[in-house]
mmCIF file of C-alpha atoms in Angstrom:
data_model
loop_
_atom_site.group_PDB
_atom_site.id
_atom_site.type_symbol
_atom_site.label_atom_id
_atom_site.label_comp_id
_atom_site.label_asym_id
_atom_site.label_seq_id
_atom_site.Cartn_x
_atom_site.Cartn_y
_atom_site.Cartn_z
ATOM 1 C CA UNK A 221 6.619 -8.595 29.425
ATOM 2 C CA UNK A 222 5.702 -10.006 26.148
ATOM 3 C CA UNK A 223 2.672 -12.055 26.167
ATOM 4 C CA UNK A 224 3.198 -15.789 25.495
ATOM 5 C CA UNK A 225 1.216 -15.557 22.392
ATOM 6 C CA UNK A 226 3.675 -12.796 21.206
ATOM 7 C CA UNK A 227 6.586 -15.096 21.789
ATOM 8 C CA UNK A 228 4.965 -17.812 19.893
ATOM 9 C CA UNK A 229 5.054 -15.633 16.863
ATOM 10 C CA UNK A 230 8.582 -14.501 17.359
ATOM 11 C CA UNK A 231 10.605 -15.303 13.993
ATOM 12 C CA UNK A 232 14.296 -16.874 15.075
ATOM 13 C CA UNK A 233 15.226 -16.227 11.557
ATOM 14 C CA UNK A 234 14.369 -16.548 8.214
ATOM 15 C CA UNK A 235 16.090 -19.076 5.896
ATOM 16 C CA UNK A 236 19.145 -17.163 4.357
ATOM 17 C CA UNK A 237 18.734 -14.419 6.141
ATOM 18 C CA UNK A 238 21.709 -12.057 7.207
ATOM 19 C CA UNK A 239 22.070 -11.232 11.230
ATOM 20 C CA UNK A 240 19.990 -8.535 12.164
ATOM 21 C CA UNK A 241 19.357 -6.492 15.571
ATOM 22 C CA UNK A 242 15.956 -5.826 15.131
ATOM 23 C CA UNK A 243 12.967 -8.414 16.189
ATOM 24 C CA UNK A 244 10.461 -10.152 14.067
ATOM 25 C CA UNK A 245 7.029 -11.558 14.603
ATOM 26 C CA UNK A 246 4.499 -13.108 12.051
ATOM 27 C CA UNK A 247 1.405 -15.290 12.563
ATOM 28 C CA UNK A 248 -2.434 -15.343 11.990
ATOM 29 C CA UNK A 249 -5.076 -13.143 13.936
ATOM 30 C CA UNK A 250 -8.436 -14.514 13.511
ATOM 31 C CA UNK A 251 -11.147 -12.096 12.316
ATOM 32 C CA UNK A 252 -14.263 -13.896 11.826
ATOM 33 C CA UNK A 253 -14.337 -17.217 13.874
ATOM 34 C CA UNK A 254 -17.503 -18.727 12.295
ATOM 35 C CA UNK A 255 -16.284 -18.430 8.776
ATOM 36 C CA UNK A 256 -12.695 -19.133 9.998
ATOM 37 C CA UNK A 257 -11.076 -15.973 8.718
ATOM 38 C CA UNK A 258 -7.727 -15.279 9.536
ATOM 39 C CA UNK A 259 -5.252 -12.462 8.648
ATOM 40 C CA UNK A 260 -1.658 -13.023 8.408
ATOM 41 C CA UNK A 261 0.561 -10.304 9.534
ATOM 42 C CA UNK A 262 4.525 -9.732 9.541
ATOM 43 C CA UNK A 263 6.095 -7.260 12.063
ATOM 44 C CA UNK A 264 9.549 -6.026 11.643
ATOM 45 C CA UNK A 265 10.457 -3.785 14.547
ATOM 46 C CA UNK A 266 12.382 -0.564 14.338
ATOM 47 C CA UNK A 267 16.156 -1.063 13.661
ATOM 48 C CA UNK A 268 16.831 1.487 16.396
ATOM 49 C CA UNK A 269 18.372 1.438 20.073
ATOM 50 C CA UNK A 270 14.767 1.338 21.593
ATOM 51 C CA UNK A 271 12.172 0.288 19.125
ATOM 52 C CA UNK A 272 9.549 1.061 22.031
ATOM 53 C CA UNK A 273 10.188 4.967 21.082
ATOM 54 C CA UNK A 274 9.408 4.519 17.414
ATOM 55 C CA UNK A 275 6.032 4.740 15.802
ATOM 56 C CA UNK A 276 3.991 1.747 14.462
ATOM 57 C CA UNK A 277 3.192 2.078 10.743
ATOM 58 C CA UNK A 278 0.896 -0.402 8.982
ATOM 59 C CA UNK A 279 1.669 -1.252 5.443
ATOM 60 C CA UNK A 280 -1.143 -2.317 2.835
ATOM 61 C CA UNK A 281 -0.724 -3.171 -0.747
ATOM 62 C CA UNK A 282 -3.481 -2.937 -3.205
ATOM 63 C CA UNK A 283 -4.744 -5.305 -6.229
ATOM 64 C CA UNK A 284 -7.375 -5.666 -4.721
ATOM 65 C CA UNK A 285 -6.056 -9.121 -3.942
ATOM 66 C CA UNK A 286 -2.448 -8.291 -3.554
ATOM 67 C CA UNK A 287 -0.183 -9.275 -0.799
ATOM 68 C CA UNK A 288 1.839 -6.881 1.238
ATOM 69 C CA UNK A 289 4.566 -9.227 1.898
ATOM 70 C CA UNK A 290 5.049 -10.051 -1.741
ATOM 71 C CA UNK A 291 5.356 -6.357 -2.568
ATOM 72 C CA UNK A 292 5.866 -4.222 0.398
ATOM 73 C CA UNK A 293 7.764 -6.005 2.323
ATOM 74 C CA UNK A 294 9.852 -8.120 -0.245
ATOM 75 C CA UNK A 295 10.743 -5.338 -2.761
ATOM 76 C CA UNK A 296 9.575 -1.901 -1.684
ATOM 77 C CA UNK A 297 10.025 -0.797 2.117
ATOM 78 C CA UNK A 298 10.819 -4.092 4.184
ATOM 79 C CA UNK A 299 14.319 -4.983 5.587
ATOM 80 C CA UNK A 300 14.905 -7.837 3.295
ATOM 81 C CA UNK A 301 15.494 -8.313 -0.404
ATOM 82 C CA UNK A 302 15.053 -11.842 -1.870
ATOM 83 C CA UNK A 303 18.110 -12.942 -4.052
ATOM 84 C CA UNK A 304 17.251 -14.533 -7.684
ATOM 85 C CA UNK A 305 17.239 -18.088 -6.572
ATOM 86 C CA UNK A 306 15.155 -17.324 -3.364
ATOM 87 C CA UNK A 307 18.163 -19.090 -1.590
ATOM 88 C CA UNK A 308 18.750 -16.064 0.620
ATOM 89 C CA UNK A 309 17.842 -12.666 1.691
ATOM 90 C CA UNK A 310 20.056 -9.287 1.788
ATOM 91 C CA UNK A 311 19.665 -6.165 3.672
ATOM 92 C CA UNK A 312 17.557 -3.217 2.140
ATOM 93 C CA UNK A 313 19.659 -0.224 2.949
ATOM 94 C CA UNK A 314 16.493 2.182 2.791
ATOM 95 C CA UNK A 315 14.286 -0.128 4.945
ATOM 96 C CA UNK A 316 11.438 1.867 6.501
ATOM 97 C CA UNK A 317 12.017 0.033 9.761
ATOM 98 C CA UNK A 318 15.024 2.002 10.213
ATOM 99 C CA UNK A 319 12.237 4.811 11.253
ATOM 100 C CA UNK A 320 9.635 3.157 12.499
ATOM 101 C CA UNK A 321 7.998 -0.507 13.513
ATOM 102 C CA UNK A 322 6.455 -1.841 10.094
ATOM 103 C CA UNK A 323 3.356 -4.043 10.290
ATOM 104 C CA UNK A 324 2.704 -5.978 7.048
ATOM 105 C CA UNK A 325 -0.766 -7.226 6.626
ATOM 106 C CA UNK A 326 -1.913 -9.720 4.114
ATOM 107 C CA UNK A 327 -5.667 -8.266 3.515
ATOM 108 C CA UNK A 328 -8.302 -9.305 2.947
ATOM 109 C CA UNK A 329 -8.719 -13.133 3.553
ATOM 110 C CA UNK A 330 -7.602 -14.827 0.429
ATOM 111 C CA UNK A 331 -4.678 -12.914 0.093
ATOM 112 C CA UNK A 332 -1.180 -14.695 0.366
ATOM 113 C CA UNK A 333 -0.989 -16.848 3.589
ATOM 114 C CA UNK A 334 -4.313 -15.083 4.997
ATOM 115 C CA UNK A 335 -7.190 -17.556 4.420
ATOM 116 C CA UNK A 336 -10.711 -18.361 4.974
ATOM 117 C CA UNK A 337 -12.381 -21.772 5.754
ATOM 118 C CA UNK A 338 -15.428 -20.630 3.987
ATOM 119 C CA UNK A 339 -14.457 -20.664 0.221
ATOM 120 C CA UNK A 340 -17.241 -18.605 -0.654
ATOM 121 C CA UNK A 341 -15.864 -15.803 1.166
ATOM 122 C CA UNK A 342 -13.067 -15.448 -1.674
ATOM 123 C CA UNK A 343 -16.108 -14.792 -4.205
ATOM 124 C CA UNK A 344 -17.759 -11.910 -2.386
ATOM 125 C CA UNK A 345 -14.954 -9.651 -0.785
ATOM 126 C CA UNK A 346 -15.020 -5.944 -1.082
ATOM 127 C CA UNK A 347 -14.328 -2.708 0.462
ATOM 128 C CA UNK A 348 -16.747 -2.996 3.331
ATOM 129 C CA UNK A 349 -15.750 -6.273 4.783
ATOM 130 C CA UNK A 350 -12.191 -5.446 3.978
ATOM 131 C CA UNK A 351 -12.086 -2.609 6.067
ATOM 132 C CA UNK A 352 -14.325 -4.157 8.873
ATOM 133 C CA UNK A 353 -11.826 -7.211 9.151
ATOM 134 C CA UNK A 354 -8.833 -5.167 9.091
ATOM 135 C CA UNK A 355 -10.165 -3.024 12.268
ATOM 136 C CA UNK A 356 -10.954 -6.178 14.142
ATOM 137 C CA UNK A 357 -7.243 -7.420 13.277
ATOM 138 C CA UNK A 358 -5.742 -4.381 14.707
ATOM 139 C CA UNK A 359 -7.905 -4.524 17.981
ATOM 140 C CA UNK A 360 -6.956 -8.217 18.519
ATOM 141 C CA UNK A 361 -3.564 -7.925 17.282
ATOM 142 C CA UNK A 362 -3.019 -4.865 19.914
ATOM 143 C CA UNK A 363 -4.204 -7.234 22.602
ATOM 144 C CA UNK A 364 -1.536 -9.592 21.518
ATOM 145 C CA UNK A 365 1.059 -6.784 21.134
ATOM 146 C CA UNK A 366 -0.090 -4.621 24.174
ATOM 147 C CA UNK A 367 3.208 -2.769 24.158
ATOM 148 C CA UNK A 368 1.708 -0.964 20.899
ATOM 149 C CA UNK A 369 -1.402 0.365 22.441
ATOM 150 C CA UNK A 370 -1.394 4.298 22.434
ATOM 151 C CA UNK A 371 1.614 4.184 20.265
ATOM 152 C CA UNK A 372 1.735 6.818 17.384
ATOM 153 C CA UNK A 373 0.275 4.922 14.725
ATOM 154 C CA UNK A 374 0.194 5.604 10.932
ATOM 155 C CA UNK A 375 -1.245 3.870 8.004
ATOM 156 C CA UNK A 376 0.420 3.525 4.721
ATOM 157 C CA UNK A 377 -0.044 1.761 1.414
ATOM 158 C CA UNK A 378 0.011 2.114 -2.535
ATOM 159 C CA UNK A 379 -2.499 1.808 -5.381
ATOM 160 C CA UNK A 380 -5.644 0.206 -4.313
ATOM 161 C CA UNK A 381 -4.793 0.628 -0.983
ATOM 162 C CA UNK A 382 -5.616 4.055 -1.803
ATOM 163 C CA UNK A 383 -9.161 2.602 -0.750
ATOM 164 C CA UNK A 384 -7.935 0.563 2.000
ATOM 165 C CA UNK A 385 -6.519 3.260 3.923
ATOM 166 C CA UNK A 386 -8.574 5.961 4.249
ATOM 167 C CA UNK A 387 -11.771 3.314 4.591
ATOM 168 C CA UNK A 388 -9.662 1.700 7.439
ATOM 169 C CA UNK A 389 -8.852 5.483 8.862
ATOM 170 C CA UNK A 390 -12.538 6.062 9.179
ATOM 171 C CA UNK A 391 -13.510 3.012 10.570
ATOM 172 C CA UNK A 392 -10.913 3.704 13.120
ATOM 173 C CA UNK A 393 -11.909 7.357 13.757
ATOM 174 C CA UNK A 394 -15.168 6.292 14.284
ATOM 175 C CA UNK A 395 -14.259 3.358 16.705
ATOM 176 C CA UNK A 396 -12.243 6.006 18.596
ATOM 177 C CA UNK A 397 -14.951 8.411 18.872
ATOM 178 C CA UNK A 398 -17.168 5.786 20.832
ATOM 179 C CA UNK A 399 -14.515 5.071 23.408
ATOM 180 C CA UNK A 400 -13.018 7.427 26.110
ATOM 181 C CA UNK A 401 -9.281 6.388 26.002
ATOM 182 C CA UNK A 402 -8.871 4.915 22.578
ATOM 183 C CA UNK A 403 -5.598 2.709 22.382
ATOM 184 C CA UNK A 404 -5.352 2.747 18.482
ATOM 185 C CA UNK A 405 -3.551 6.280 18.449
ATOM 186 C CA UNK A 406 -4.179 6.964 14.646
ATOM 187 C CA UNK A 407 -2.104 10.199 13.822
ATOM 188 C CA UNK A 408 -2.312 9.835 9.957
ATOM 189 C CA UNK A 409 -1.479 8.087 6.711
ATOM 190 C CA UNK A 410 0.493 8.372 3.529
ATOM 191 C CA UNK A 411 -0.609 6.501 0.236
ATOM 192 C CA UNK A 412 1.160 6.464 -3.320
ATOM 193 C CA UNK A 413 -0.248 5.920 -6.649
ATOM 194 C CA UNK A 414 -3.317 5.515 -5.067
ATOM 195 C CA UNK A 415 -6.617 4.858 -6.594
ATOM 196 C CA UNK A 416 -8.869 7.772 -5.333
ATOM 197 C CA UNK A 417 -11.770 8.665 -7.769
ATOM 198 C CA UNK A 418 -13.220 6.384 -10.626
ATOM 199 C CA UNK A 419 -13.846 9.651 -12.736
ATOM 200 C CA UNK A 420 -11.123 11.718 -12.201
ATOM 201 C CA UNK A 421 -8.367 9.246 -11.626
ATOM 202 C CA UNK A 422 -9.285 7.641 -15.522
ATOM 203 C CA UNK A 423 -9.435 11.323 -16.789
ATOM 204 C CA UNK A 424 -5.846 12.128 -15.430
ATOM 205 C CA UNK A 425 -4.664 8.520 -16.423
ATOM 206 C CA UNK A 426 -5.426 8.982 -20.183
ATOM 207 C CA UNK A 427 -4.111 12.610 -20.272
ATOM 208 C CA UNK A 428 -0.942 10.806 -18.901
ATOM 209 C CA UNK A 429 -0.610 8.272 -21.784
ATOM 210 C CA UNK A 430 -1.229 11.288 -24.257
ATOM 211 C CA UNK A 431 1.199 13.607 -22.752
ATOM 212 C CA UNK A 432 3.967 10.740 -22.383
ATOM 213 C CA UNK A 433 3.274 9.893 -25.986
ATOM 214 C CA UNK A 434 1.921 6.258 -25.266
ATOM 215 C CA UNK A 435 -1.092 6.845 -27.341
ATOM 216 C CA UNK A 436 -1.815 8.844 -30.478
ATOM 217 C CA UNK A 437 -3.820 11.899 -31.003
ATOM 218 C CA UNK A 438 -6.854 9.888 -32.592
ATOM 219 C CA UNK A 439 -6.900 7.377 -29.930
ATOM 220 C CA UNK A 440 -7.032 10.095 -27.238
ATOM 221 C CA UNK A 441 -9.699 11.866 -29.062
ATOM 222 C CA UNK A 442 -11.773 8.803 -29.328
ATOM 223 C CA UNK A 443 -11.223 7.537 -25.846
ATOM 224 C CA UNK A 444 -12.196 11.067 -24.312
ATOM 225 C CA UNK A 445 -15.236 11.275 -26.585
ATOM 226 C CA UNK A 446 -16.564 7.809 -25.886
ATOM 227 C CA UNK A 447 -15.813 7.175 -22.180
ATOM 228 C CA UNK A 448 -17.737 9.246 -19.710
ATOM 229 C CA UNK A 449 -16.073 7.253 -16.622
ATOM 230 C CA UNK A 450 -18.877 8.259 -14.713
ATOM 231 C CA UNK A 451 -19.577 4.369 -13.549
ATOM 232 C CA UNK A 452 -17.441 1.594 -12.792
ATOM 233 C CA UNK A 453 -18.868 -0.190 -16.251
ATOM 234 C CA UNK A 454 -17.545 1.488 -19.538
ATOM 235 C CA UNK A 455 -19.715 1.356 -22.863
ATOM 236 C CA UNK A 456 -18.768 -0.714 -25.750
ATOM 237 C CA UNK A 457 -17.219 2.148 -27.569
ATOM 238 C CA UNK A 458 -15.219 3.092 -24.455
ATOM 239 C CA UNK A 459 -13.966 -0.242 -24.206
ATOM 240 C CA UNK A 460 -13.152 -0.723 -27.712
ATOM 241 C CA UNK A 461 -11.074 2.602 -27.616
ATOM 242 C CA UNK A 462 -9.087 1.694 -24.757
ATOM 243 C CA UNK A 463 -8.619 -1.972 -25.973
ATOM 244 C CA UNK A 464 -7.275 -0.529 -28.963
ATOM 245 C CA UNK A 465 -4.684 1.971 -27.288
ATOM 246 C CA UNK A 466 -3.499 -1.405 -25.284
ATOM 247 C CA UNK A 467 -3.309 -3.741 -28.008
ATOM 248 C CA UNK A 468 -1.878 -1.490 -30.768
ATOM 249 C CA UNK A 469 -0.322 1.209 -29.282
ATOM 250 C CA UNK A 470 1.135 0.731 -25.748
ATOM 251 C CA UNK A 471 3.616 -1.830 -27.121
ATOM 252 C CA UNK A 472 5.301 -4.172 -24.670
ATOM 253 C CA UNK A 473 6.054 -1.724 -21.913
ATOM 254 C CA UNK A 474 5.995 -2.255 -18.180
ATOM 255 C CA UNK A 475 3.107 -0.271 -17.495
ATOM 256 C CA UNK A 476 3.857 0.477 -13.717
ATOM 257 C CA UNK A 477 7.134 1.504 -14.619
ATOM 258 C CA UNK A 478 7.086 3.168 -18.653
ATOM 259 C CA UNK A 479 10.782 3.608 -18.755
ATOM 260 C CA UNK A 480 12.097 0.623 -17.314
ATOM 261 C CA UNK A 481 12.579 -2.928 -19.288
ATOM 262 C CA UNK A 482 9.372 -4.960 -19.065
ATOM 263 C CA UNK A 483 9.479 -8.519 -17.484
ATOM 264 C CA UNK A 484 9.211 -11.095 -20.138
ATOM 265 C CA UNK B 1262 10.561 -9.764 -12.683
ATOM 266 C CA UNK B 1263 11.581 -9.079 -9.110
ATOM 267 C CA UNK B 1264 8.314 -10.620 -7.872
ATOM 268 C CA UNK B 1265 9.232 -14.121 -9.151
ATOM 269 C CA UNK B 1266 11.700 -14.309 -6.296
ATOM 270 C CA UNK B 1267 8.961 -14.013 -3.817
ATOM 271 C CA UNK B 1268 6.753 -16.663 -5.429
ATOM 272 C CA UNK B 1269 9.972 -18.834 -4.837
ATOM 273 C CA UNK B 1270 10.685 -17.843 -1.678
ATOM 274 C CA UNK B 1271 7.292 -17.940 0.221
ATOM 275 C CA UNK B 1272 6.529 -21.235 -0.959
ATOM 276 C CA UNK B 1273 9.456 -23.014 0.697
ATOM 277 C CA UNK B 1274 8.111 -25.099 3.488
ATOM 278 C CA UNK B 1275 11.224 -24.056 5.843
ATOM 279 C CA UNK B 1276 10.154 -20.366 5.132
ATOM 280 C CA UNK B 1277 6.673 -21.057 6.129
ATOM 281 C CA UNK B 1278 7.659 -22.803 9.226
ATOM 282 C CA UNK B 1279 9.902 -19.841 10.351
ATOM 283 C CA UNK B 1280 7.078 -17.760 9.789
ATOM 284 C CA UNK B 1281 4.253 -19.919 11.148
ATOM 285 C CA UNK B 1282 2.631 -19.298 7.981
ATOM 286 C CA UNK B 1283 0.089 -21.687 6.168
ATOM 287 C CA UNK B 1284 -0.422 -23.762 9.607
ATOM 288 C CA UNK B 1285 -3.602 -24.735 8.340
ATOM 289 C CA UNK B 1286 -2.466 -26.198 4.794
ATOM 290 C CA UNK B 1287 -4.215 -23.750 2.645
ATOM 291 C CA UNK B 1288 -5.107 -25.562 -0.694
ATOM 292 C CA UNK B 1289 -3.209 -23.200 -3.038
ATOM 293 C CA UNK B 1290 0.105 -21.903 -3.558
ATOM 294 C CA UNK B 1291 1.199 -18.784 -1.786
ATOM 295 C CA UNK B 1292 1.202 -16.173 -4.629
ATOM 296 C CA UNK B 1293 1.774 -12.091 -4.851
ATOM 297 C CA UNK B 1294 -2.015 -11.616 -6.308
ATOM 298 C CA UNK B 1295 -5.365 -13.689 -6.044
ATOM 299 C CA UNK B 1296 -6.811 -13.671 -9.223
ATOM 300 C CA UNK B 1297 -9.927 -14.920 -7.641
ATOM 301 C CA UNK B 1298 -10.516 -12.024 -5.242
ATOM 302 C CA UNK B 1299 -9.594 -9.620 -8.010
ATOM 303 C CA UNK B 1300 -12.175 -11.023 -10.475
ATOM 304 C CA UNK B 1301 -14.912 -11.326 -7.736
ATOM 305 C CA UNK B 1302 -14.235 -7.984 -5.905
ATOM 306 C CA UNK B 1303 -18.014 -6.888 -4.922
ATOM 307 C CA UNK B 1304 -18.048 -3.492 -3.255
ATOM 308 C CA UNK B 1305 -16.020 -0.512 -4.434
ATOM 309 C CA UNK B 1306 -16.608 2.952 -3.499
ATOM 310 C CA UNK B 1307 -16.542 5.188 -6.821
ATOM 311 C CA UNK B 1308 -14.882 8.084 -4.949
ATOM 312 C CA UNK B 1309 -12.749 8.379 -1.843
ATOM 313 C CA UNK B 1310 -12.847 12.028 -1.988
ATOM 314 C CA UNK B 1311 -15.807 12.390 0.693
ATOM 315 C CA UNK B 1312 -13.652 10.159 2.927
ATOM 316 C CA UNK B 1313 -10.705 12.420 2.631
ATOM 317 C CA UNK B 1314 -12.866 15.614 3.487
ATOM 318 C CA UNK B 1315 -13.928 13.964 6.529
ATOM 319 C CA UNK B 1316 -10.513 12.988 7.584
ATOM 320 C CA UNK B 1317 -8.883 16.043 6.678
ATOM 321 C CA UNK B 1318 -11.746 17.863 8.909
ATOM 322 C CA UNK B 1319 -10.644 15.578 11.671
ATOM 323 C CA UNK B 1320 -7.059 16.868 11.785
ATOM 324 C CA UNK B 1321 -5.047 13.665 10.681
ATOM 325 C CA UNK B 1322 -1.834 14.046 8.774
ATOM 326 C CA UNK B 1323 -2.307 12.894 5.412
ATOM 327 C CA UNK B 1324 0.218 12.708 2.630
ATOM 328 C CA UNK B 1325 -0.143 11.436 -1.081
ATOM 329 C CA UNK B 1326 2.465 10.840 -3.447
ATOM 330 C CA UNK B 1327 3.183 9.662 -7.138
ATOM 331 C CA UNK B 1328 5.921 8.140 -8.864
ATOM 332 C CA UNK B 1329 5.827 10.027 -12.142
ATOM 333 C CA UNK B 1330 6.649 7.063 -14.365
ATOM 334 C CA UNK B 1331 3.998 5.067 -13.419
ATOM 335 C CA UNK B 1332 0.767 4.885 -16.477
ATOM 336 C CA UNK B 1333 -1.379 2.632 -14.187
ATOM 337 C CA UNK B 1334 -2.432 5.140 -11.553
ATOM 338 C CA UNK B 1335 -0.482 8.242 -12.968
ATOM 339 C CA UNK B 1336 0.709 11.490 -11.452
ATOM 340 C CA UNK B 1337 -1.904 13.000 -13.400
ATOM 341 C CA UNK B 1338 -4.746 10.934 -11.988
ATOM 342 C CA UNK B 1339 -3.918 11.653 -8.464
ATOM 343 C CA UNK B 1340 -3.615 15.390 -9.186
ATOM 344 C CA UNK B 1341 -6.906 15.655 -11.055
ATOM 345 C CA UNK B 1342 -8.429 13.808 -8.139
ATOM 346 C CA UNK B 1343 -7.020 15.899 -5.548
ATOM 347 C CA UNK B 1344 -7.737 19.187 -7.148
ATOM 348 C CA UNK B 1345 -11.455 18.297 -6.804
ATOM 349 C CA UNK B 1346 -11.152 18.487 -3.204
ATOM 350 C CA UNK B 1347 -10.502 22.353 -3.600
ATOM 351 C CA UNK B 1348 -7.900 22.607 -0.732
ATOM 352 C CA UNK B 1349 -6.255 25.853 0.084
ATOM 353 C CA UNK B 1350 -2.264 25.816 -0.806
ATOM 354 C CA UNK B 1351 -0.282 26.715 2.187
ATOM 355 C CA UNK B 1352 3.132 26.066 0.390
ATOM 356 C CA UNK B 1353 3.052 26.826 -3.305
ATOM 357 C CA UNK B 1354 4.595 24.143 -5.549
ATOM 358 C CA UNK B 1355 8.546 23.463 -5.366
ATOM 359 C CA UNK B 1356 10.968 20.993 -6.209
ATOM 360 C CA UNK B 1357 12.307 19.090 -3.423
ATOM 361 C CA UNK B 1358 15.899 17.962 -3.293
ATOM 362 C CA UNK B 1359 18.131 14.963 -2.145
ATOM 363 C CA UNK B 1360 21.897 14.614 -2.932
ATOM 364 C CA UNK B 1361 21.602 17.762 -4.928
ATOM 365 C CA UNK B 1362 19.209 16.253 -7.462
ATOM 366 C CA UNK B 1363 15.320 16.945 -7.777
ATOM 367 C CA UNK B 1364 13.684 14.327 -5.813
ATOM 368 C CA UNK B 1365 10.244 15.452 -7.322
ATOM 369 C CA UNK B 1366 7.840 18.309 -6.661
ATOM 370 C CA UNK B 1367 5.469 19.022 -3.699
ATOM 371 C CA UNK B 1368 2.656 21.305 -2.863
ATOM 372 C CA UNK B 1369 1.507 21.586 0.816
ATOM 373 C CA UNK B 1370 -2.428 22.476 1.415
ATOM 374 C CA UNK B 1371 -4.459 22.972 4.455
ATOM 375 C CA UNK B 1372 -4.850 19.335 5.746
ATOM 376 C CA UNK B 1373 -2.676 17.360 3.162
ATOM 377 C CA UNK B 1374 0.701 17.274 1.607
ATOM 378 C CA UNK B 1375 1.232 15.983 -2.114
ATOM 379 C CA UNK B 1376 4.783 15.112 -3.450
ATOM 380 C CA UNK B 1377 5.821 13.488 -6.680
ATOM 381 C CA UNK B 1378 8.927 11.140 -6.741
ATOM 382 C CA UNK B 1379 10.911 11.673 -10.006
ATOM 383 C CA UNK B 1380 11.753 8.612 -11.876
ATOM 384 C CA UNK B 1381 9.879 6.058 -9.690
ATOM 385 C CA UNK B 1382 7.041 3.697 -10.878
ATOM 386 C CA UNK B 1383 4.013 2.520 -9.204
ATOM 387 C CA UNK B 1384 5.951 1.074 -6.570
ATOM 388 C CA UNK B 1385 7.842 4.240 -5.439
ATOM 389 C CA UNK B 1386 10.239 2.528 -3.086
ATOM 390 C CA UNK B 1387 11.366 -0.100 -5.399
ATOM 391 C CA UNK B 1388 12.739 2.122 -8.093
ATOM 392 C CA UNK B 1389 13.695 5.223 -6.067
ATOM 393 C CA UNK B 1390 14.277 3.519 -2.439
ATOM 394 C CA UNK B 1391 16.364 6.485 -0.997
ATOM 395 C CA UNK B 1392 13.902 9.259 -2.373
ATOM 396 C CA UNK B 1393 10.972 6.943 -0.855
ATOM 397 C CA UNK B 1394 13.054 6.845 2.493
ATOM 398 C CA UNK B 1395 13.202 10.467 2.576
ATOM 399 C CA UNK B 1396 9.388 11.093 1.859
ATOM 400 C CA UNK B 1397 8.592 8.707 4.758
ATOM 401 C CA UNK B 1398 11.052 10.316 7.264
ATOM 402 C CA UNK B 1399 9.631 13.595 6.218
ATOM 403 C CA UNK B 1400 5.968 12.326 6.717
ATOM 404 C CA UNK B 1401 6.872 10.820 10.050
ATOM 405 C CA UNK B 1402 8.567 14.198 11.117
ATOM 406 C CA UNK B 1403 5.611 16.072 10.115
ATOM 407 C CA UNK B 1404 8.159 18.297 7.880
ATOM 408 C CA UNK B 1405 7.834 19.789 4.228
ATOM 409 C CA UNK B 1406 10.508 18.035 1.841
ATOM 410 C CA UNK B 1407 13.623 19.961 1.675
ATOM 411 C CA UNK B 1408 14.161 22.747 -0.529
ATOM 412 C CA UNK B 1409 17.789 22.121 -1.266
#
């Protein structure tokens, strides 16, 4: 039986939404009572004959500071797309909820609808607290949705979630090690275009810029000779070389998709 | 410009009501990315590779993929980082197919599967939704991507 709290979160229908057979829930889970930090989630259950048989998949976008509802849910893997005038929704033929129950989480507090009552929280967020709050969210969310306890569970995400996902996976792993019958049944994770290692990511990124003819040979040489990428802080020469590339060689492209039109 | 649609839709009061969102009356509009969080991000791990090593050793199913037209976290960035895990190759590099077309390339290591998605950018399911869906299906099934 669904908990009362769960029923309170049920979405009857979104404005302009087409008729669907799967259930949806959304709402807040408090992750830090004293600071009034609460994370917002949106669950789109599996569009299958019995969602109870399908795994649960948590999706996180990166940034840091970007919303899984703005990107993951609304333009990537969610069941709906928003039309140009934002007056109605239409179905995504390749929605991932055709295979699984998809849980979108706006994380950390300050992203999207997720909020904090302590405004200083917005100026000292970081990997550690984000992972800690996300684990707290999961434990409390699974109390509200006990039908998902012990269910096959996967994490997924892209970009800076290349940090969030493995860090949360590690937290879950350590939490489970200290509990005899762990209810967060993590089986694995999948990440796309994931921020992984500052040094190697940067070297590989500059190689991509050069091999895809976005930057000149001389700029490639000046970046590779002045940038060590051994710390998050770049030297002035390195900064100058990269800024030159961005300002004079890249041109007006969509860096996130270099062969499609850029958005003016 | 597709994210402009979300900026409009999720700031509609009737949408927020239907989603039980913004119940405390947040003092700022809903937006796709918070500049304040990004500009003030405090701790960020230099490398996730040590965490990957621990999670691979713990036996989790781990897949990484790259849309190959992204220049922000491009496919060569991920491949170069992955190469420093020194994983053993189980199934050598091969093209995977969907509808008779190469959907991308993949290589399976002991403990991790890597795949590219041809013609997709940073947000793979946005530009190559069908290829992204097959990738997800294969991941959930624990099966290698199709060779034909």
